[in-house]
Amino acid sequence: MLTTMQITFALICIVASLSVVQSSTEKSGHKTKEDCLEELLTKELSNSYNYLQLSSKVGTTQGFAGFSSLYFKLSDDGVSKAHDLAKFLALRQFDSLDLIHKSGIEIHSGIHNLADDIVFGSLEQAKLQNDQTLEKVHDCHKLGDANVQDYLESNILDYHIEIDKFLQDLKERLASTTDKELT
């Protein structure tokens, strides 16, 4: 027979171990799909702002109107993806929906430090942003909610994969053009 003190001690041990497990999962991943999707929404808005920064930096500083237009278009697409994601979240009536996650919008410092080869550097920054967003999409996809997975696959994942391929192709073409000019 267990005494009251043994039962109390066992319950305290169970609660303590659960709180340790919970805090470790909070550090390593997302508590809920809502948190993950809120972070993705914030990432899309951050990307939009950062693409505008790239557009301004490349267009006004160096006069590369084509690259400026590209980044402006990517910024518009980012806002559109964020808007669609916000509608998706609102229609599913997620609890505690924050349009901007508590971590806030991330401004890439690398954008302000572009100096030497601004076109290639801006492509690097754009690709870095897109890669980080793809990583966030994969994190949300891993949570296993079929409805969320379907939405991510049909609306966000394919778009970012296409942008990743496009930016990589543009970087490679620019690098090969630069190599030909040097020889």
CSV table of C-alpha atoms in Angstrom, one decimal:
chain,number,residue,atom,x,y,z
A,1,MET,CA,0.0,0.0,0.0
A,2,LEU,CA,1.3,3.4,-0.9
A,3,THR,CA,1.2,6.2,1.7
A,4,THR,CA,-0.2,9.6,1.0
A,5,MET,CA,3.4,11.0,1.2
A,6,GLN,CA,4.6,8.5,-1.5
A,7,ILE,CA,1.7,9.4,-3.8
A,8,THR,CA,2.3,13.1,-3.3
A,9,PHE,CA,6.0,12.6,-4.0
A,10,ALA,CA,5.2,10.5,-7.2
A,11,LEU,CA,2.9,13.2,-8.4
A,12,ILE,CA,5.5,15.9,-7.8
A,13,CYS,CA,8.1,13.9,-9.8
A,14,ILE,CA,5.6,13.4,-12.7
A,15,VAL,CA,4.7,17.1,-12.8
A,16,ALA,CA,8.4,18.1,-12.6
A,17,SER,CA,9.4,15.7,-15.4
A,18,LEU,CA,6.5,17.0,-17.6
A,19,SER,CA,7.5,20.6,-17.1
A,20,VAL,CA,11.1,19.7,-18.1
A,21,VAL,CA,9.9,18.0,-21.2
A,22,GLN,CA,7.6,20.9,-22.0
A,23,SER,CA,10.3,23.5,-21.6
A,24,SER,CA,12.7,21.5,-23.8
A,25,THR,CA,10.1,21.2,-26.6
A,26,GLU,CA,9.4,24.9,-26.4
A,27,LYS,CA,13.1,25.6,-27.0
A,28,SER,CA,13.5,23.1,-29.8
A,29,GLY,CA,10.2,23.5,-31.6
A,30,HIS,CA,6.8,25.0,-31.7
A,31,LYS,CA,4.2,24.4,-29.0
A,32,THR,CA,1.3,24.5,-31.5
A,33,LYS,CA,0.5,24.8,-35.1
A,34,GLU,CA,-0.8,28.3,-34.3
A,35,ASP,CA,2.6,29.4,-33.1
A,36,CYS,CA,4.4,28.0,-36.1
A,37,LEU,CA,2.0,29.6,-38.5
A,38,GLU,CA,2.2,32.9,-36.7
A,39,GLU,CA,6.0,32.7,-37.0
A,40,LEU,CA,5.6,31.9,-40.7
A,41,LEU,CA,3.2,34.9,-41.2
A,42,THR,CA,5.7,37.2,-39.5
A,43,LYS,CA,8.5,35.7,-41.6
A,44,GLU,CA,6.5,36.5,-44.8
A,45,LEU,CA,6.0,40.1,-43.7
A,46,SER,CA,9.7,40.3,-42.7
A,47,ASN,CA,10.7,39.1,-46.2
A,48,SER,CA,8.4,41.7,-47.8
A,49,TYR,CA,10.1,44.5,-45.9
A,50,ASN,CA,13.6,43.1,-46.6
A,51,TYR,CA,12.8,42.8,-50.3
A,52,LEU,CA,11.7,46.4,-50.3
A,53,GLN,CA,15.1,47.3,-48.7
A,54,LEU,CA,16.9,45.4,-51.4
A,55,SER,CA,14.8,47.1,-54.1
A,56,SER,CA,15.7,50.5,-52.7
A,57,LYS,CA,19.4,49.7,-52.2
A,58,VAL,CA,19.9,48.1,-55.6
A,59,GLY,CA,17.7,50.5,-57.5
A,60,THR,CA,18.6,53.9,-56.1
A,61,THR,CA,22.2,53.3,-55.0
A,62,GLN,CA,23.4,51.5,-58.1
A,63,GLY,CA,20.7,52.2,-60.7
A,64,PHE,CA,19.9,48.5,-61.4
A,65,ALA,CA,16.3,49.0,-62.3
A,66,GLY,CA,15.7,45.4,-63.3
A,67,PHE,CA,16.9,44.0,-60.0
A,68,SER,CA,15.0,46.7,-58.2
A,69,SER,CA,11.8,45.6,-60.0
A,70,LEU,CA,12.5,42.0,-59.2
A,71,TYR,CA,12.8,42.7,-55.5
A,72,PHE,CA,9.7,44.9,-55.5
A,73,LYS,CA,7.7,42.1,-57.1
A,74,LEU,CA,9.0,39.6,-54.5
A,75,SER,CA,7.9,42.1,-51.8
A,76,ASP,CA,4.4,42.3,-53.3
A,77,ASP,CA,4.3,38.5,-53.5
A,78,GLY,CA,5.4,38.3,-49.9
A,79,VAL,CA,2.6,40.6,-48.7
A,80,SER,CA,0.1,38.6,-50.8
A,81,LYS,CA,1.3,35.3,-49.2
A,82,ALA,CA,1.1,36.8,-45.7
A,83,HIS,CA,-2.4,38.1,-46.4
A,84,ASP,CA,-3.5,34.7,-47.7
A,85,LEU,CA,-2.0,33.0,-44.6
A,86,ALA,CA,-3.7,35.5,-42.3
A,87,LYS,CA,-7.1,34.7,-44.0
A,88,PHE,CA,-6.4,31.0,-43.6
A,89,LEU,CA,-5.7,31.5,-39.9
A,90,ALA,CA,-8.7,33.7,-39.4
A,91,LEU,CA,-11.1,31.3,-41.2
A,92,ARG,CA,-10.0,28.5,-38.9
A,93,GLN,CA,-10.5,30.6,-35.9
A,94,PHE,CA,-7.2,29.9,-34.2
A,95,ASP,CA,-7.0,30.9,-30.6
A,96,SER,CA,-4.6,33.8,-29.7
A,97,LEU,CA,-3.9,34.8,-33.3
A,98,ASP,CA,-1.2,37.5,-33.5
A,99,LEU,CA,-0.5,38.9,-36.9
A,100,ILE,CA,3.1,39.7,-35.8
A,101,HIS,CA,4.7,37.0,-33.7
A,102,LYS,CA,6.2,38.1,-30.4
A,103,SER,CA,9.7,37.8,-31.8
A,104,GLY,CA,8.8,40.7,-34.2
A,105,ILE,CA,9.9,41.4,-37.8
A,106,GLU,CA,13.5,40.5,-38.5
A,107,ILE,CA,15.5,43.1,-40.4
A,108,HIS,CA,18.5,41.5,-42.2
A,109,SER,CA,21.6,43.4,-41.3
A,110,GLY,CA,23.3,41.9,-44.4
A,111,ILE,CA,21.2,44.2,-46.6
A,112,HIS,CA,22.8,47.3,-45.1
A,113,ASN,CA,26.3,45.9,-45.4
A,114,LEU,CA,26.2,45.2,-49.2
A,115,ALA,CA,29.1,47.0,-50.6
A,116,ASP,CA,31.4,45.5,-53.3
A,117,ASP,CA,29.2,43.4,-55.6
A,118,ILE,CA,25.8,44.7,-54.8
A,119,VAL,CA,23.9,42.7,-57.4
A,120,PHE,CA,25.4,39.4,-56.4
A,121,GLY,CA,25.2,40.3,-52.7
A,122,SER,CA,21.6,41.2,-53.0
A,123,LEU,CA,20.8,37.9,-54.7
A,124,GLU,CA,22.6,36.2,-51.8
A,125,GLN,CA,20.5,38.0,-49.3
A,126,ALA,CA,17.3,37.3,-51.2
A,127,LYS,CA,18.2,33.6,-51.4
A,128,LEU,CA,19.0,33.5,-47.6
A,129,GLN,CA,15.6,35.0,-46.8
A,130,ASN,CA,13.8,32.5,-49.0
A,131,ASP,CA,15.8,29.6,-47.6
A,132,GLN,CA,14.9,30.6,-44.0
A,133,THR,CA,11.2,30.9,-45.0
A,134,LEU,CA,11.4,27.4,-46.6
A,135,GLU,CA,12.8,26.1,-43.4
A,136,LYS,CA,9.9,27.6,-41.5
A,137,VAL,CA,7.4,26.1,-43.9
A,138,HIS,CA,9.0,22.7,-43.4
A,139,ASP,CA,8.8,23.1,-39.6
A,140,CYS,CA,5.1,23.9,-39.8
A,141,HIS,CA,4.6,21.0,-42.3
A,142,LYS,CA,6.2,18.5,-39.8
A,143,LEU,CA,3.5,19.3,-37.2
A,144,GLY,CA,1.3,16.8,-39.0
A,145,ASP,CA,-2.0,18.7,-39.3
A,146,ALA,CA,-3.4,17.6,-42.7
A,147,ASN,CA,-5.4,20.8,-43.3
A,148,VAL,CA,-2.3,22.9,-42.6
A,149,GLN,CA,-0.1,20.6,-44.7
A,150,ASP,CA,-2.5,20.9,-47.6
A,151,TYR,CA,-2.6,24.7,-47.4
A,152,LEU,CA,1.2,25.0,-47.1
A,153,GLU,CA,1.8,22.6,-50.1
A,154,SER,CA,-0.7,24.3,-52.4
A,155,ASN,CA,-0.1,27.9,-51.5
A,156,ILE,CA,3.3,28.6,-50.0
A,157,LEU,CA,5.7,25.7,-50.4
A,158,ASP,CA,5.6,25.5,-54.2
A,159,TYR,CA,6.0,29.3,-54.5
A,160,HIS,CA,9.1,29.4,-52.3
A,161,ILE,CA,10.6,26.4,-54.1
A,162,GLU,CA,10.1,28.2,-57.5
A,163,ILE,CA,11.7,31.4,-56.1
A,164,ASP,CA,14.6,29.4,-54.7
A,165,LYS,CA,15.2,27.8,-58.1
A,166,PHE,CA,14.9,31.2,-59.8
A,167,LEU,CA,17.3,33.0,-57.5
A,168,GLN,CA,19.8,30.1,-57.7
A,169,ASP,CA,19.6,30.2,-61.5
A,170,LEU,CA,20.1,33.9,-61.6
A,171,LYS,CA,23.1,33.7,-59.3
A,172,GLU,CA,24.7,31.0,-61.5
A,173,ARG,CA,24.1,32.9,-64.7
A,174,LEU,CA,25.5,36.1,-63.1
A,175,ALA,CA,28.6,34.1,-61.9
A,176,SER,CA,29.1,32.5,-65.3
A,177,THR,CA,28.8,35.9,-67.0
A,178,THR,CA,31.3,37.4,-64.6
A,179,ASP,CA,33.7,34.4,-65.2
A,180,LYS,CA,33.5,34.9,-69.0
A,181,GLU,CA,34.3,38.6,-68.7
A,182,LEU,CA,37.4,37.8,-66.7
A,183,THR,CA,38.8,35.4,-69.3
